[in-house]
PDB file of C-alpha atoms in Angstrom:
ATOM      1  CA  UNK A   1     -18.959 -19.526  -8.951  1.00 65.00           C
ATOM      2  CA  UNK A   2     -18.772 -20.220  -5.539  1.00 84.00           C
ATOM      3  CA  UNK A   3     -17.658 -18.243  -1.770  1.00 86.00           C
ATOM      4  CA  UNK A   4     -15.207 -19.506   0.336  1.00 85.00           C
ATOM      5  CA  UNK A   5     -16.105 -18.512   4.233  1.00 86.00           C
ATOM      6  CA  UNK A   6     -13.983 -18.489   7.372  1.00 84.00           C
ATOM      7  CA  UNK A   7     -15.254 -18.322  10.536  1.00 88.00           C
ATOM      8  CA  UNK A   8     -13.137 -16.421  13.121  1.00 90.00           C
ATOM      9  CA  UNK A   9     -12.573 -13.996  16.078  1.00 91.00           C
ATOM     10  CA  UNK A  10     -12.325 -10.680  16.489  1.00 92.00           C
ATOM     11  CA  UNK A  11      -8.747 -10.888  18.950  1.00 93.00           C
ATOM     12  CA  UNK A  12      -7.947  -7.167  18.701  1.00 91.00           C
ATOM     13  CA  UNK A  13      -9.299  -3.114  17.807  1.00 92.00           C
ATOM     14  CA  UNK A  14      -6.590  -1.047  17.118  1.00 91.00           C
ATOM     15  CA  UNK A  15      -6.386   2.169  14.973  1.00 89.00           C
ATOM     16  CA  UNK A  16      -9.904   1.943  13.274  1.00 89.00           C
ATOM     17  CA  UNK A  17      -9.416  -1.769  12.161  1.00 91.00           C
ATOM     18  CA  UNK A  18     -10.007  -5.230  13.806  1.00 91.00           C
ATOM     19  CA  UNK A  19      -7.591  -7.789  13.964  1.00 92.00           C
ATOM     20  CA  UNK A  20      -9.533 -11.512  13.338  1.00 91.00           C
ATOM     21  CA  UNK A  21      -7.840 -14.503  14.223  1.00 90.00           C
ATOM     22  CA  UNK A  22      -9.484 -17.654  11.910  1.00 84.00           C
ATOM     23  CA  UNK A  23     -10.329 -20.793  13.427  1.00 75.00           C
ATOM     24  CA  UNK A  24      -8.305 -23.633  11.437  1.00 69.00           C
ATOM     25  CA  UNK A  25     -11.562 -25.324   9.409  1.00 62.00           C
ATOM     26  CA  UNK A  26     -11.795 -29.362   9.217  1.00 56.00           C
ATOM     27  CA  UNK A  27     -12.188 -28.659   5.485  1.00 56.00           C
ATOM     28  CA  UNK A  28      -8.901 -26.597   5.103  1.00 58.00           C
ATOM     29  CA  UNK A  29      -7.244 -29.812   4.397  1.00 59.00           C
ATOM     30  CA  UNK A  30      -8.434 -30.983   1.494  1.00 59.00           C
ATOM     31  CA  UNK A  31      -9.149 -27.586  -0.242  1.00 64.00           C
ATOM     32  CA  UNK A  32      -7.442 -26.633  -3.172  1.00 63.00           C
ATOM     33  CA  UNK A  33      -6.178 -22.961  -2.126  1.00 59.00           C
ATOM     34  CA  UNK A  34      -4.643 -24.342   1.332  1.00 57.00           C
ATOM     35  CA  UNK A  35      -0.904 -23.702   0.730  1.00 60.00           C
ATOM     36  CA  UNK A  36      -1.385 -20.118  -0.384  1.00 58.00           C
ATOM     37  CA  UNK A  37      -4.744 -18.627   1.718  1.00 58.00           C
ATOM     38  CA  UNK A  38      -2.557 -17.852   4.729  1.00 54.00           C
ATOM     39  CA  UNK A  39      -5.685 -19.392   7.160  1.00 51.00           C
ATOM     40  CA  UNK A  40      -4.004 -22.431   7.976  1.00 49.00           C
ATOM     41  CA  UNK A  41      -0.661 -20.677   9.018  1.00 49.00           C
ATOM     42  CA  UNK A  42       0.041 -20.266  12.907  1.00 54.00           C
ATOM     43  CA  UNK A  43      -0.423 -17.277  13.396  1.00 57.00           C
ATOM     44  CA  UNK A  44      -3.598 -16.200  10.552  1.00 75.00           C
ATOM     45  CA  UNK A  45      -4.330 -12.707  11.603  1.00 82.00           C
ATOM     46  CA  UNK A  46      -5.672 -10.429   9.500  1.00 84.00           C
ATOM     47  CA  UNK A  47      -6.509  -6.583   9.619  1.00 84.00           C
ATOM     48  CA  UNK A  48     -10.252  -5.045   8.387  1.00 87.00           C
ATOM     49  CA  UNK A  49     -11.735  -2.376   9.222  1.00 86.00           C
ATOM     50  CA  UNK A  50     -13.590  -1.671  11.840  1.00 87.00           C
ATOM     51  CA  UNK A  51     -17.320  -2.120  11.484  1.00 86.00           C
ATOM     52  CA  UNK A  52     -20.093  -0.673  14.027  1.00 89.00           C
ATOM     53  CA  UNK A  53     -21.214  -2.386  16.297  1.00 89.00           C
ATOM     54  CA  UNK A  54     -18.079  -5.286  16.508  1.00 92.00           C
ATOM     55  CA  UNK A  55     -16.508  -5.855  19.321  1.00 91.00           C
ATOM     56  CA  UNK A  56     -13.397  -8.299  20.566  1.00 92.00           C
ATOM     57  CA  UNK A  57     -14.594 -12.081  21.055  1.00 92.00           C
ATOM     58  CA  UNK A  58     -16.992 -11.523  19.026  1.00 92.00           C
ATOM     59  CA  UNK A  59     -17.373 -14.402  16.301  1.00 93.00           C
ATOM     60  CA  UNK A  60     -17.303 -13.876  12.598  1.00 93.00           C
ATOM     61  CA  UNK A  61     -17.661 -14.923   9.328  1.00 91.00           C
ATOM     62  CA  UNK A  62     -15.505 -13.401   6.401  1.00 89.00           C
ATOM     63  CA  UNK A  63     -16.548 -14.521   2.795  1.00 88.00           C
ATOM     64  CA  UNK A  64     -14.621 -14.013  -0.560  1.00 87.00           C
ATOM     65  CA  UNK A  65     -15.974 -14.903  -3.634  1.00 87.00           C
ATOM     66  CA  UNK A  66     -14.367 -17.343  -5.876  1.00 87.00           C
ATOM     67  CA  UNK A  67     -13.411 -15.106  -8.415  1.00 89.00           C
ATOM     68  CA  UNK A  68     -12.241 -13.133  -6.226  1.00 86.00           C
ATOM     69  CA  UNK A  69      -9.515 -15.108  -5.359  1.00 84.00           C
ATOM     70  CA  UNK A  70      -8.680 -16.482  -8.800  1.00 89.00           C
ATOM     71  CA  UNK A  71      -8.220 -12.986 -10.413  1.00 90.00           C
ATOM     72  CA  UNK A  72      -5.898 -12.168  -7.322  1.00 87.00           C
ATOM     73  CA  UNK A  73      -3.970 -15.770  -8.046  1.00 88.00           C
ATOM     74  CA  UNK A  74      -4.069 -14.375 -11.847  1.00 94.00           C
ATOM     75  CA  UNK A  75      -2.636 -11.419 -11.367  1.00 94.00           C
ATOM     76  CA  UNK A  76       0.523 -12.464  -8.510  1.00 93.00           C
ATOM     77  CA  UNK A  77       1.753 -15.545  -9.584  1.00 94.00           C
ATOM     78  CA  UNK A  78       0.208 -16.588 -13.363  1.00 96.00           C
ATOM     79  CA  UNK A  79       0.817 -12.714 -15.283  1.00 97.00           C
ATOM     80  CA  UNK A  80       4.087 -12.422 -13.638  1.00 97.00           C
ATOM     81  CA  UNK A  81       5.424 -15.941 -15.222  1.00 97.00           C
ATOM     82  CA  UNK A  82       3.823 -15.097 -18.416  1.00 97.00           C
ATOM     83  CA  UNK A  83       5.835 -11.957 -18.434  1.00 97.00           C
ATOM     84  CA  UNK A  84       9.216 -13.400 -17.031  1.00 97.00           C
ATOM     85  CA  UNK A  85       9.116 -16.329 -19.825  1.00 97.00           C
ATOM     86  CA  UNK A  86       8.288 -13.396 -22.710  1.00 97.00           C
ATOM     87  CA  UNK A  87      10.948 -10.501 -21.117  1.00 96.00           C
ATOM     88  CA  UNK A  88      13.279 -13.673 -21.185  1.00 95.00           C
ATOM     89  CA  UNK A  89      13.119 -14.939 -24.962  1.00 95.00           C
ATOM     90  CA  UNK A  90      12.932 -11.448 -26.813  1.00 95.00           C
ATOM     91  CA  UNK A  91      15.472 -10.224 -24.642  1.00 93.00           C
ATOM     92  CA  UNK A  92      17.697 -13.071 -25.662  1.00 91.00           C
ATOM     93  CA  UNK A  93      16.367 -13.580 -29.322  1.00 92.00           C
ATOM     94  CA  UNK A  94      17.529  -9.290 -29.585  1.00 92.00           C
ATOM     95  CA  UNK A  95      20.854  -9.433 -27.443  1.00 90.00           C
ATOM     96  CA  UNK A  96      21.940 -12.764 -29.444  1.00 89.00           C
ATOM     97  CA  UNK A  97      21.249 -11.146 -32.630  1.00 90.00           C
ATOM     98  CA  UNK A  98      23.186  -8.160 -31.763  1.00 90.00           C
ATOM     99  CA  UNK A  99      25.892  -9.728 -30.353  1.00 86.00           C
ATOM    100  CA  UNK A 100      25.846  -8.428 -26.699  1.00 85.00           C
ATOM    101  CA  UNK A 101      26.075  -9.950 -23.457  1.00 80.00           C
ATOM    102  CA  UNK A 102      23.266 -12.665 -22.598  1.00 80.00           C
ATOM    103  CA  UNK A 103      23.981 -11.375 -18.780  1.00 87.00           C
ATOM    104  CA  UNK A 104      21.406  -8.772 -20.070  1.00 89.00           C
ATOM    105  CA  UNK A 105      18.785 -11.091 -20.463  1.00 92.00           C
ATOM    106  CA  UNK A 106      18.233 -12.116 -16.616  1.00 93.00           C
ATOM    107  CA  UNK A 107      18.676  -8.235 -15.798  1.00 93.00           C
ATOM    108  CA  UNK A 108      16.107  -6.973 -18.174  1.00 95.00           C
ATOM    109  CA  UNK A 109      13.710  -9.599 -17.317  1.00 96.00           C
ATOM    110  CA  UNK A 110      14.027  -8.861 -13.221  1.00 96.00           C
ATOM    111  CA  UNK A 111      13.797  -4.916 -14.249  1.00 96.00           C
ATOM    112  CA  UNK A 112      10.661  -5.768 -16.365  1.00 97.00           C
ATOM    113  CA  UNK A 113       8.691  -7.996 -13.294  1.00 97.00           C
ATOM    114  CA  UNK A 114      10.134  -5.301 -10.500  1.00 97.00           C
ATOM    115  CA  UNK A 115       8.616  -2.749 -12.835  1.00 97.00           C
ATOM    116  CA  UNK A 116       4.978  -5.158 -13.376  1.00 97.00           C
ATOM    117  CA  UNK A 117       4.745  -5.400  -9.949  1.00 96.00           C
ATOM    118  CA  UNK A 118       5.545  -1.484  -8.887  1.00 96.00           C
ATOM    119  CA  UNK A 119       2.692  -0.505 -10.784  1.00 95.00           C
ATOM    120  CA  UNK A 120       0.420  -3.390  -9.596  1.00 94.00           C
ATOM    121  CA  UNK A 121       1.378  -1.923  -6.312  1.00 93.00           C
ATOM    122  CA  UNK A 122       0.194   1.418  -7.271  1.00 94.00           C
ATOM    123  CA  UNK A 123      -2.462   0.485  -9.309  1.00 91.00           C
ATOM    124  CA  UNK A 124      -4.469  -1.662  -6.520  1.00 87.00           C
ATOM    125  CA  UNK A 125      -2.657   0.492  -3.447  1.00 85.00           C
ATOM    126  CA  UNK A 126      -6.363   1.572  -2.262  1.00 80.00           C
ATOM    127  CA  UNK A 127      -8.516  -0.859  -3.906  1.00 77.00           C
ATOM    128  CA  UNK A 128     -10.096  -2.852  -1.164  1.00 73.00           C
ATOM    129  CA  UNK A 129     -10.587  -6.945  -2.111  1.00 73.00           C
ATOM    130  CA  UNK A 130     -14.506  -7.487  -1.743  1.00 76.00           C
ATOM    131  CA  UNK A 131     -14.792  -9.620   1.518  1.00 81.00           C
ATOM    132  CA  UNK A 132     -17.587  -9.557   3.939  1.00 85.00           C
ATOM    133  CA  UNK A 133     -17.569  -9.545   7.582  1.00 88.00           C
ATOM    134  CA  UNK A 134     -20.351 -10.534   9.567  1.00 88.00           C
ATOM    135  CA  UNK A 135     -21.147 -11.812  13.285  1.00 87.00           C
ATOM    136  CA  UNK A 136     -22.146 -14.718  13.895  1.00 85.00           C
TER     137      UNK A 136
END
């Protein structure tokens, strides 16, 4: 597996974290996680803390492994379908055999993906994603 890397600048220190501002990469166009990275948006500034020794303007590079970012993707967007799809059928297979509303069904299945996501929330509240940060 491979490391994606984005160079940037350290814009702001504030509170025991840096603010970095990345530089919009000749390469961001034609890579595959573009639309849902966040570095190509206007305004791409992103919080980490502070490390010794950095200071604002100076230039960085933050790396993320690959599977880094897939098990992140996994867990936010390809888990949470999964679950909606599943909630959705056995709630409606169960409610249609027992005769009740179907207005259950879309209820049950937002409860179930509010409730997935709460405790993804609390689960990975102070789990730091494994990026590195270093001056260029």
């Amino acid at each position: 597996m491979g490391v994606k890397k984005h160079q940037g600048t350290i814009v702001k220190i504030e509170n025991n974290k840096m603010y970095i501002q990345f530089i919009k990469d000749a390469g961001c166009s034609s890579c595959e996680h573009r639309e849902t990275c966040g570095m190509t948006e206007e305004h791409n500034l992103f919080d980490f803390e502070l490390k010794k020794g950095f200071n604002v303007g100076d230039n960085v590079i933050v790396t993320i492994e690959d599977k880094t970012l897939y098990k992140s993707a996994f867990l936010i967007y390809i888990i949470p379908i999964i679950l909606i799809l599943l909630t959705a059928i056995i709630s409606n297979t169960i409610f249609t055999k027992l005769k009740m509303n179907e207005i259950l069904t879309p209820i049950i299945t937002l409860l179930v993906t509010a409730i997935y996501f709460i405790v993804l929330r609390i689960k990975y509240k102070n789990k730091k994603i494994d990026m590195k940060v270093e001056k260029l």
